[in-house]
Amino acid sequence: MTKSIKFGVYVPGDLARELEELSKQLGITSRSKIIQEALQLFISEHKWRIEGRVVGVIMIIYNHDVGNVDEKLTDIQHKYIEEIISSLHVHLSKDKCLQVIVVKGDSSKIRNFVNELMNVKGVLAVRTSLLGEPV
Ligand code: NI
């Protein structure tokens, strides 16, 4: 454990009140603990974007009636075969599909993969939940 440092932050009143209420209900009394946990979550949520290896999930919702979206998404996935561990397809409705792809690999490659998926016409939403790969 390194030496702790103190710093002050400004937060909107609403956010502070909501946090106060939630921490009371959860029985968390230390404001520092809350901030530390929030900072650790922020770091693991965003660090992967810069460098290193990541592991997680990419979710795509798309309209399979648009152009040849299925074929394009399949082609892209074949390009990133080394990064894909598993995937799952769910037919949501008559024309909407959900594709969940579990990935593991270099953050720059995963970032390119996500960007390519986002640029396919017919793709309605792409969400990622990626974390720095635990060593
Ligand atoms: Ni489908």
Short mmCIF file of N, CA and C and ligand atoms in Angstrom, two decimals, residues 62 64 70 89-93 96-98, ligand 1:
data_model
loop_
_atom_site.label_atom_id
_atom_site.label_comp_id
_atom_site.label_asym_id
_atom_site.label_seq_id
_atom_site.Cartn_x
_atom_site.Cartn_y
_atom_site.Cartn_z
N TYR A 62 -28.57 -5.20 -34.16
CA TYR A 62 -28.64 -4.77 -35.56
C TYR A 62 -29.93 -5.21 -36.23
N HIS A 64 -31.32 -6.98 -39.30
CA HIS A 64 -30.79 -7.89 -40.32
C HIS A 64 -31.44 -7.70 -41.69
N ASP A 70 -25.57 -9.03 -42.09
CA ASP A 70 -25.14 -10.31 -41.50
C ASP A 70 -23.79 -10.76 -42.09
N HIS A 89 -25.77 -15.66 -30.70
CA HIS A 89 -26.72 -14.89 -31.52
C HIS A 89 -28.13 -15.11 -31.00
N VAL A 90 -28.85 -14.00 -30.81
CA VAL A 90 -30.24 -14.10 -30.36
C VAL A 90 -31.11 -13.33 -31.35
N HIS A 91 -32.16 -13.99 -31.86
CA HIS A 91 -33.12 -13.30 -32.73
C HIS A 91 -34.10 -12.58 -31.81
N LEU A 92 -34.06 -11.26 -31.81
CA LEU A 92 -34.88 -10.49 -30.87
C LEU A 92 -36.30 -10.32 -31.35
N SER A 93 -36.46 -10.09 -32.63
CA SER A 93 -37.79 -9.88 -33.21
C SER A 93 -37.72 -10.27 -34.67
N LYS A 96 -34.80 -7.71 -35.79
CA LYS A 96 -33.68 -7.29 -34.94
C LYS A 96 -32.94 -8.50 -34.36
N CYS A 97 -31.63 -8.37 -34.31
CA CYS A 97 -30.79 -9.44 -33.76
C CYS A 97 -29.83 -8.87 -32.72
N LEU A 98 -29.48 -9.71 -31.79
CA LEU A 98 -28.45 -9.37 -30.79
C LEU A 98 -27.31 -10.36 -30.95
NI NI B 1 -31.05 -13.15 -35.82
#
